[in-house]
Amino acid sequence: DGGITQSPKYLFRKEGQNVTLSCEQNLNHDAMYWYRQDPGQGLRLIYYSQIVNDFQKGDIAEGYSVSREKKESFPLTVTSAQKNPTAFYLCATTRPGGADGELFFGEGSRLTVL
Amino acid sequence: AQRVTQPEKLLSVFKGAPVELKCNYSYSGSPELFWYVQYSRQRLQLLLRHISRESIKGFTADLNKGETSFHLKKPFAQEEDSAMYYCALRRADKLIFGTGTRLQVFP
Protein backbone atom coordinates (compact mmCIF):
# COMPACT_ATOMS: atom_id res chain seq x y z
CA ASP A 1 0.00 0.00 0.00
CA GLY A 2 3.01 2.27 -0.47
CA GLY A 3 3.60 5.00 2.03
CA ILE A 4 6.85 3.91 3.61
CA THR A 5 9.08 1.43 1.81
CA GLN A 6 12.02 -0.25 3.41
CA SER A 7 14.51 -2.34 1.49
CA PRO A 8 15.83 -4.90 1.51
CA LYS A 9 13.50 -6.95 3.71
CA TYR A 10 16.25 -9.42 4.52
CA LEU A 11 19.98 -8.80 4.43
CA PHE A 12 22.97 -10.89 5.35
CA ARG A 13 26.33 -9.36 6.05
CA LYS A 14 29.73 -10.61 6.96
CA GLU A 15 31.46 -9.18 9.97
CA GLY A 16 33.47 -6.10 9.14
CA GLN A 17 31.23 -4.96 6.30
CA ASN A 18 29.14 -1.84 6.23
CA VAL A 19 25.56 -2.15 5.00
CA THR A 20 22.98 0.47 4.09
CA LEU A 21 19.25 0.07 4.69
CA SER A 22 16.91 2.10 2.56
CA CYS A 23 13.81 3.97 3.73
CA GLU A 24 11.68 5.88 1.21
CA GLN A 25 8.37 7.62 1.85
CA ASN A 26 5.81 9.24 -0.41
CA LEU A 27 3.63 10.64 2.36
CA ASN A 28 5.20 14.10 2.29
CA HIS A 29 6.04 13.67 5.97
CA ASP A 30 8.75 15.85 7.40
CA ALA A 31 10.18 13.77 10.21
CA MET A 32 11.74 10.35 9.77
CA TYR A 33 13.04 7.92 12.37
CA TRP A 34 15.08 4.74 12.62
CA TYR A 35 14.35 2.27 15.39
CA ARG A 36 15.92 -1.02 16.22
CA GLN A 37 13.65 -3.81 17.46
CA ASP A 38 15.13 -6.65 19.52
CA PRO A 39 13.19 -9.37 21.36
CA GLY A 40 12.69 -8.40 24.96
CA GLN A 41 14.07 -4.90 24.43
CA GLY A 42 11.30 -3.23 22.52
CA LEU A 43 12.07 -0.42 20.10
CA ARG A 44 15.10 1.77 20.60
CA LEU A 45 15.71 4.98 18.68
CA ILE A 46 18.87 5.12 16.57
CA TYR A 47 18.61 8.40 14.62
CA TYR A 48 15.92 10.82 13.58
CA SER A 49 15.55 13.74 11.23
CA GLN A 50 13.05 16.59 11.39
CA ILE A 51 14.03 18.26 8.11
CA VAL A 52 16.26 17.77 5.11
CA ASN A 53 20.00 18.05 5.78
CA ASP A 54 19.51 17.77 9.52
CA PHE A 55 19.43 14.77 11.85
CA GLN A 56 19.96 13.94 15.51
CA LYS A 57 21.28 10.97 17.42
CA GLY A 58 18.85 8.81 19.28
CA ASP A 59 19.55 6.61 22.27
CA ILE A 60 21.74 4.03 20.49
CA ALA A 61 23.46 5.88 17.64
CA GLU A 62 26.91 4.37 18.09
CA GLY A 63 27.97 2.31 15.09
CA TYR A 64 25.31 3.81 12.84
CA SER A 65 25.18 6.72 10.41
CA VAL A 66 22.43 8.41 8.41
CA SER A 67 21.88 11.07 5.79
CA ARG A 68 18.88 13.16 4.79
CA GLU A 69 19.58 14.66 1.41
CA LYS A 70 15.98 14.42 0.24
CA LYS A 71 12.72 14.70 2.10
CA GLU A 72 11.62 11.31 0.81
CA SER A 73 14.70 9.34 1.81
CA PHE A 74 16.47 8.52 5.08
CA PRO A 75 19.00 5.72 4.60
CA LEU A 76 20.67 4.05 7.57
CA THR A 77 24.20 2.68 7.38
CA VAL A 78 25.16 -0.01 9.84
CA THR A 79 28.92 0.23 10.13
CA SER A 80 31.44 -2.36 11.17
CA ALA A 81 31.75 -0.44 14.45
CA GLN A 82 28.30 -1.60 15.53
CA LYS A 83 29.04 -4.41 17.96
CA ASN A 84 25.76 -6.29 17.72
CA PRO A 85 24.13 -5.38 14.42
CA THR A 86 21.89 -8.42 13.97
CA ALA A 87 18.39 -7.01 14.51
CA PHE A 88 15.13 -5.90 12.95
CA TYR A 89 15.24 -2.28 11.81
CA LEU A 90 12.15 -0.11 11.52
CA CYS A 91 11.80 3.20 9.74
CA ALA A 92 8.98 5.56 10.71
CA THR A 93 7.61 8.98 9.85
CA THR A 94 5.29 11.56 11.37
CA ARG A 95 2.90 13.97 9.73
CA PRO A 96 3.93 17.57 9.11
CA GLY A 97 3.89 19.30 12.46
CA GLY A 98 3.71 15.95 14.21
CA ALA A 99 1.49 17.42 16.89
CA ASP A 100 -0.48 14.23 17.42
CA GLY A 101 2.66 12.17 17.93
CA GLU A 102 1.56 9.31 15.70
CA LEU A 103 4.33 7.33 14.02
CA PHE A 104 3.80 5.55 10.70
CA PHE A 105 6.03 2.53 10.26
CA GLY A 106 7.56 0.66 7.38
CA GLU A 107 7.58 -3.12 7.16
CA GLY A 108 11.11 -3.37 8.46
CA SER A 109 14.44 -4.81 7.39
CA ARG A 110 15.98 -7.82 9.07
CA LEU A 111 19.76 -7.74 9.16
CA THR A 112 21.75 -10.82 10.03
CA VAL A 113 25.49 -10.69 10.50
CA LEU A 114 27.20 -13.98 9.77
CA ALA B 1 15.05 9.73 33.25
CA GLN B 2 12.00 9.14 31.13
CA ARG B 3 11.13 5.47 30.94
CA VAL B 4 8.33 3.13 29.99
CA THR B 5 7.96 -0.21 31.75
CA GLN B 6 5.88 -3.12 30.56
CA PRO B 7 6.38 -5.80 33.21
CA GLU B 8 4.83 -8.72 31.33
CA LYS B 9 6.54 -10.24 28.30
CA LEU B 10 3.65 -12.59 27.64
CA LEU B 11 0.00 -12.56 28.60
CA SER B 12 -2.17 -15.54 27.75
CA VAL B 13 -5.95 -15.57 28.13
CA PHE B 14 -8.92 -17.44 26.75
CA LYS B 15 -11.40 -15.89 24.39
CA GLY B 16 -14.01 -13.87 26.27
CA ALA B 17 -11.79 -13.24 29.28
CA PRO B 18 -10.87 -9.71 30.37
CA VAL B 19 -7.46 -8.40 29.38
CA GLU B 20 -5.22 -5.85 31.06
CA LEU B 21 -1.79 -5.07 29.65
CA LYS B 22 0.24 -3.07 32.12
CA CYS B 23 2.27 0.02 31.38
CA ASN B 24 4.04 2.27 33.86
CA TYR B 25 6.01 5.36 33.04
CA SER B 26 8.40 7.83 34.60
CA TYR B 27 8.23 11.39 33.35
CA SER B 28 8.63 14.70 35.11
CA GLY B 29 6.24 16.72 32.99
CA SER B 30 2.76 16.17 31.64
CA PRO B 31 2.95 12.86 29.79
CA GLU B 32 1.59 11.95 26.40
CA LEU B 33 1.10 8.21 26.14
CA PHE B 34 0.25 5.83 23.34
CA TRP B 35 -0.42 2.16 22.70
CA TYR B 36 0.92 0.63 19.49
CA VAL B 37 0.08 -2.84 18.18
CA GLN B 38 1.82 -5.21 15.81
CA TYR B 39 -0.29 -8.04 14.43
CA SER B 40 1.41 -11.01 12.80
CA ARG B 41 2.92 -10.03 9.43
CA GLN B 42 1.64 -6.47 9.70
CA ARG B 43 3.28 -3.15 10.37
CA LEU B 44 3.46 -1.63 13.79
CA GLN B 45 0.56 0.79 14.08
CA LEU B 46 -1.06 3.16 16.52
CA LEU B 47 -3.87 1.63 18.56
CA LEU B 48 -4.83 4.55 20.74
CA ARG B 49 -3.54 7.69 22.43
CA HIS B 50 -4.53 8.89 25.88
CA ILE B 51 -5.34 12.42 24.71
CA SER B 52 -8.15 11.13 22.52
CA ARG B 53 -9.77 9.16 25.35
CA GLU B 54 -11.12 6.83 22.69
CA SER B 55 -12.01 3.17 22.51
CA ILE B 56 -10.48 1.30 19.59
CA LYS B 57 -11.41 -2.32 18.83
CA GLY B 58 -12.91 -2.47 22.31
CA PHE B 59 -9.65 -1.40 23.99
CA THR B 60 -9.42 1.52 26.38
CA ALA B 61 -6.57 2.99 28.38
CA ASP B 62 -6.81 5.51 31.18
CA LEU B 63 -3.95 7.67 32.29
CA ASN B 64 -3.48 7.45 36.07
CA LYS B 65 -1.01 10.13 37.06
CA GLY B 66 -1.03 9.09 40.70
CA GLU B 67 0.10 5.59 39.85
CA THR B 68 2.01 6.73 36.72
CA SER B 69 0.23 4.05 34.74
CA PHE B 70 -1.48 3.72 31.39
CA HIS B 71 -2.82 0.17 31.37
CA LEU B 72 -4.60 -1.16 28.29
CA LYS B 73 -7.87 -2.95 28.96
CA LYS B 74 -10.50 -4.90 27.11
CA PRO B 75 -13.45 -6.57 28.83
CA PHE B 76 -13.75 -9.54 26.46
CA ALA B 77 -10.71 -10.68 24.51
CA GLN B 78 -11.02 -11.98 20.95
CA GLU B 79 -8.67 -14.31 19.09
CA GLU B 80 -7.87 -11.54 16.63
CA ASP B 81 -6.47 -9.46 19.50
CA SER B 82 -3.43 -11.74 19.58
CA ALA B 83 -0.50 -9.46 18.82
CA MET B 84 2.48 -7.62 20.25
CA TYR B 85 1.55 -4.48 22.17
CA TYR B 86 3.88 -1.59 22.93
CA CYS B 87 3.31 1.29 25.28
CA ALA B 88 5.03 4.54 24.28
CA LEU B 89 5.77 7.88 25.91
CA ARG B 90 6.31 11.08 23.98
CA ARG B 91 9.53 12.86 24.85
CA ALA B 92 9.81 16.14 22.94
CA ASP B 93 9.79 15.11 19.28
CA LYS B 94 10.45 11.41 19.90
CA LEU B 95 8.63 8.37 21.22
CA ILE B 96 10.13 6.11 23.87
CA PHE B 97 8.81 2.57 23.72
CA GLY B 98 8.45 -0.09 26.34
CA THR B 99 9.73 -3.62 25.84
CA GLY B 100 6.36 -4.87 24.69
CA THR B 101 3.86 -7.50 25.81
CA ARG B 102 2.77 -10.37 23.61
CA LEU B 103 -0.92 -11.12 24.03
CA GLN B 104 -2.08 -14.62 23.16
CA VAL B 105 -5.82 -15.25 23.07
CA PHE B 106 -6.75 -18.92 22.97
CA PRO B 107 -10.06 -20.18 21.57
Coordinates of C-alpha atoms in Angstrom, one line a residue:
Chain A
D1 CA 0.0 0.0 0.0
G2 CA 3.0 2.3 -0.5
G3 CA 3.6 5.0 2.0
I4 CA 6.9 3.9 3.6
T5 CA 9.1 1.4 1.8
Q6 CA 12.0 -0.3 3.4
S7 CA 14.5 -2.3 1.5
P8 CA 15.8 -4.9 1.5
K9 CA 13.5 -7.0 3.7
Y10 CA 16.3 -9.4 4.5
L11 CA 20.0 -8.8 4.4
F12 CA 23.0 -10.9 5.4
R13 CA 26.3 -9.4 6.1
K14 CA 29.7 -10.6 7.0
E15 CA 31.5 -9.2 10.0
G16 CA 33.5 -6.1 9.1
Q17 CA 31.2 -5.0 6.3
N18 CA 29.1 -1.8 6.2
V19 CA 25.6 -2.1 5.0
T20 CA 23.0 0.5 4.1
L21 CA 19.2 0.1 4.7
S22 CA 16.9 2.1 2.6
C23 CA 13.8 4.0 3.7
E24 CA 11.7 5.9 1.2
Q25 CA 8.4 7.6 1.8
N26 CA 5.8 9.2 -0.4
L27 CA 3.6 10.6 2.4
N28 CA 5.2 14.1 2.3
H29 CA 6.0 13.7 6.0
D30 CA 8.8 15.9 7.4
A31 CA 10.2 13.8 10.2
M32 CA 11.7 10.4 9.8
Y33 CA 13.0 7.9 12.4
W34 CA 15.1 4.7 12.6
Y35 CA 14.3 2.3 15.4
R36 CA 15.9 -1.0 16.2
Q37 CA 13.7 -3.8 17.5
D38 CA 15.1 -6.7 19.5
P39 CA 13.2 -9.4 21.4
G40 CA 12.7 -8.4 25.0
Q41 CA 14.1 -4.9 24.4
G42 CA 11.3 -3.2 22.5
L43 CA 12.1 -0.4 20.1
R44 CA 15.1 1.8 20.6
L45 CA 15.7 5.0 18.7
I46 CA 18.9 5.1 16.6
Y47 CA 18.6 8.4 14.6
Y48 CA 15.9 10.8 13.6
S49 CA 15.6 13.7 11.2
Q50 CA 13.1 16.6 11.4
I51 CA 14.0 18.3 8.1
V52 CA 16.3 17.8 5.1
N53 CA 20.0 18.0 5.8
D54 CA 19.5 17.8 9.5
F55 CA 19.4 14.8 11.9
Q56 CA 20.0 13.9 15.5
K57 CA 21.3 11.0 17.4
G58 CA 18.8 8.8 19.3
D59 CA 19.5 6.6 22.3
I60 CA 21.7 4.0 20.5
A61 CA 23.5 5.9 17.6
E62 CA 26.9 4.4 18.1
G63 CA 28.0 2.3 15.1
Y64 CA 25.3 3.8 12.8
S65 CA 25.2 6.7 10.4
V66 CA 22.4 8.4 8.4
S67 CA 21.9 11.1 5.8
R68 CA 18.9 13.2 4.8
E69 CA 19.6 14.7 1.4
K70 CA 16.0 14.4 0.2
K71 CA 12.7 14.7 2.1
E72 CA 11.6 11.3 0.8
S73 CA 14.7 9.3 1.8
F74 CA 16.5 8.5 5.1
P75 CA 19.0 5.7 4.6
L76 CA 20.7 4.1 7.6
T77 CA 24.2 2.7 7.4
V78 CA 25.2 0.0 9.8
T79 CA 28.9 0.2 10.1
S80 CA 31.4 -2.4 11.2
A81 CA 31.7 -0.4 14.4
Q82 CA 28.3 -1.6 15.5
K83 CA 29.0 -4.4 18.0
N84 CA 25.8 -6.3 17.7
P85 CA 24.1 -5.4 14.4
T86 CA 21.9 -8.4 14.0
A87 CA 18.4 -7.0 14.5
F88 CA 15.1 -5.9 13.0
Y89 CA 15.2 -2.3 11.8
L90 CA 12.2 -0.1 11.5
C91 CA 11.8 3.2 9.7
A92 CA 9.0 5.6 10.7
T93 CA 7.6 9.0 9.9
T94 CA 5.3 11.6 11.4
R95 CA 2.9 14.0 9.7
P96 CA 3.9 17.6 9.1
G97 CA 3.9 19.3 12.5
G98 CA 3.7 16.0 14.2
A99 CA 1.5 17.4 16.9
D100 CA -0.5 14.2 17.4
G101 CA 2.7 12.2 17.9
E102 CA 1.6 9.3 15.7
L103 CA 4.3 7.3 14.0
F104 CA 3.8 5.6 10.7
F105 CA 6.0 2.5 10.3
G106 CA 7.6 0.7 7.4
E107 CA 7.6 -3.1 7.2
G108 CA 11.1 -3.4 8.5
S109 CA 14.4 -4.8 7.4
R110 CA 16.0 -7.8 9.1
L111 CA 19.8 -7.7 9.2
T112 CA 21.8 -10.8 10.0
V113 CA 25.5 -10.7 10.5
L114 CA 27.2 -14.0 9.8
Chain B
A1 CA 15.0 9.7 33.3
Q2 CA 12.0 9.1 31.1
R3 CA 11.1 5.5 30.9
V4 CA 8.3 3.1 30.0
T5 CA 8.0 -0.2 31.7
Q6 CA 5.9 -3.1 30.6
P7 CA 6.4 -5.8 33.2
E8 CA 4.8 -8.7 31.3
K9 CA 6.5 -10.2 28.3
L10 CA 3.6 -12.6 27.6
L11 CA 0.0 -12.6 28.6
S12 CA -2.2 -15.5 27.8
V13 CA -5.9 -15.6 28.1
F14 CA -8.9 -17.4 26.8
K15 CA -11.4 -15.9 24.4
G16 CA -14.0 -13.9 26.3
A17 CA -11.8 -13.2 29.3
P18 CA -10.9 -9.7 30.4
V19 CA -7.5 -8.4 29.4
E20 CA -5.2 -5.9 31.1
L21 CA -1.8 -5.1 29.6
K22 CA 0.2 -3.1 32.1
C23 CA 2.3 0.0 31.4
N24 CA 4.0 2.3 33.9
Y25 CA 6.0 5.4 33.0
S26 CA 8.4 7.8 34.6
Y27 CA 8.2 11.4 33.4
S28 CA 8.6 14.7 35.1
G29 CA 6.2 16.7 33.0
S30 CA 2.8 16.2 31.6
P31 CA 2.9 12.9 29.8
E32 CA 1.6 12.0 26.4
L33 CA 1.1 8.2 26.1
F34 CA 0.2 5.8 23.3
W35 CA -0.4 2.2 22.7
Y36 CA 0.9 0.6 19.5
V37 CA 0.1 -2.8 18.2
Q38 CA 1.8 -5.2 15.8
Y39 CA -0.3 -8.0 14.4
S40 CA 1.4 -11.0 12.8
R41 CA 2.9 -10.0 9.4
Q42 CA 1.6 -6.5 9.7
R43 CA 3.3 -3.2 10.4
L44 CA 3.5 -1.6 13.8
Q45 CA 0.6 0.8 14.1
L46 CA -1.1 3.2 16.5
L47 CA -3.9 1.6 18.6
L48 CA -4.8 4.5 20.7
R49 CA -3.5 7.7 22.4
H50 CA -4.5 8.9 25.9
I51 CA -5.3 12.4 24.7
S52 CA -8.2 11.1 22.5
R53 CA -9.8 9.2 25.4
E54 CA -11.1 6.8 22.7
S55 CA -12.0 3.2 22.5
I56 CA -10.5 1.3 19.6
K57 CA -11.4 -2.3 18.8
G58 CA -12.9 -2.5 22.3
F59 CA -9.7 -1.4 24.0
T60 CA -9.4 1.5 26.4
A61 CA -6.6 3.0 28.4
D62 CA -6.8 5.5 31.2
L63 CA -3.9 7.7 32.3
N64 CA -3.5 7.5 36.1
K65 CA -1.0 10.1 37.1
G66 CA -1.0 9.1 40.7
E67 CA 0.1 5.6 39.9
T68 CA 2.0 6.7 36.7
S69 CA 0.2 4.1 34.7
F70 CA -1.5 3.7 31.4
H71 CA -2.8 0.2 31.4
L72 CA -4.6 -1.2 28.3
K73 CA -7.9 -3.0 29.0
K74 CA -10.5 -4.9 27.1
P75 CA -13.5 -6.6 28.8
F76 CA -13.8 -9.5 26.5
A77 CA -10.7 -10.7 24.5
Q78 CA -11.0 -12.0 20.9
E79 CA -8.7 -14.3 19.1
E80 CA -7.9 -11.5 16.6
D81 CA -6.5 -9.5 19.5
S82 CA -3.4 -11.7 19.6
A83 CA -0.5 -9.5 18.8
M84 CA 2.5 -7.6 20.3
Y85 CA 1.5 -4.5 22.2
Y86 CA 3.9 -1.6 22.9
C87 CA 3.3 1.3 25.3
A88 CA 5.0 4.5 24.3
L89 CA 5.8 7.9 25.9
R90 CA 6.3 11.1 24.0
R91 CA 9.5 12.9 24.8
A92 CA 9.8 16.1 22.9
D93 CA 9.8 15.1 19.3
K94 CA 10.4 11.4 19.9
L95 CA 8.6 8.4 21.2
I96 CA 10.1 6.1 23.9
F97 CA 8.8 2.6 23.7
G98 CA 8.4 -0.1 26.3
T99 CA 9.7 -3.6 25.8
G100 CA 6.4 -4.9 24.7
T101 CA 3.9 -7.5 25.8
R102 CA 2.8 -10.4 23.6
L103 CA -0.9 -11.1 24.0
Q104 CA -2.1 -14.6 23.2
V105 CA -5.8 -15.2 23.1
F106 CA -6.7 -18.9 23.0
P107 CA -10.1 -20.2 21.6

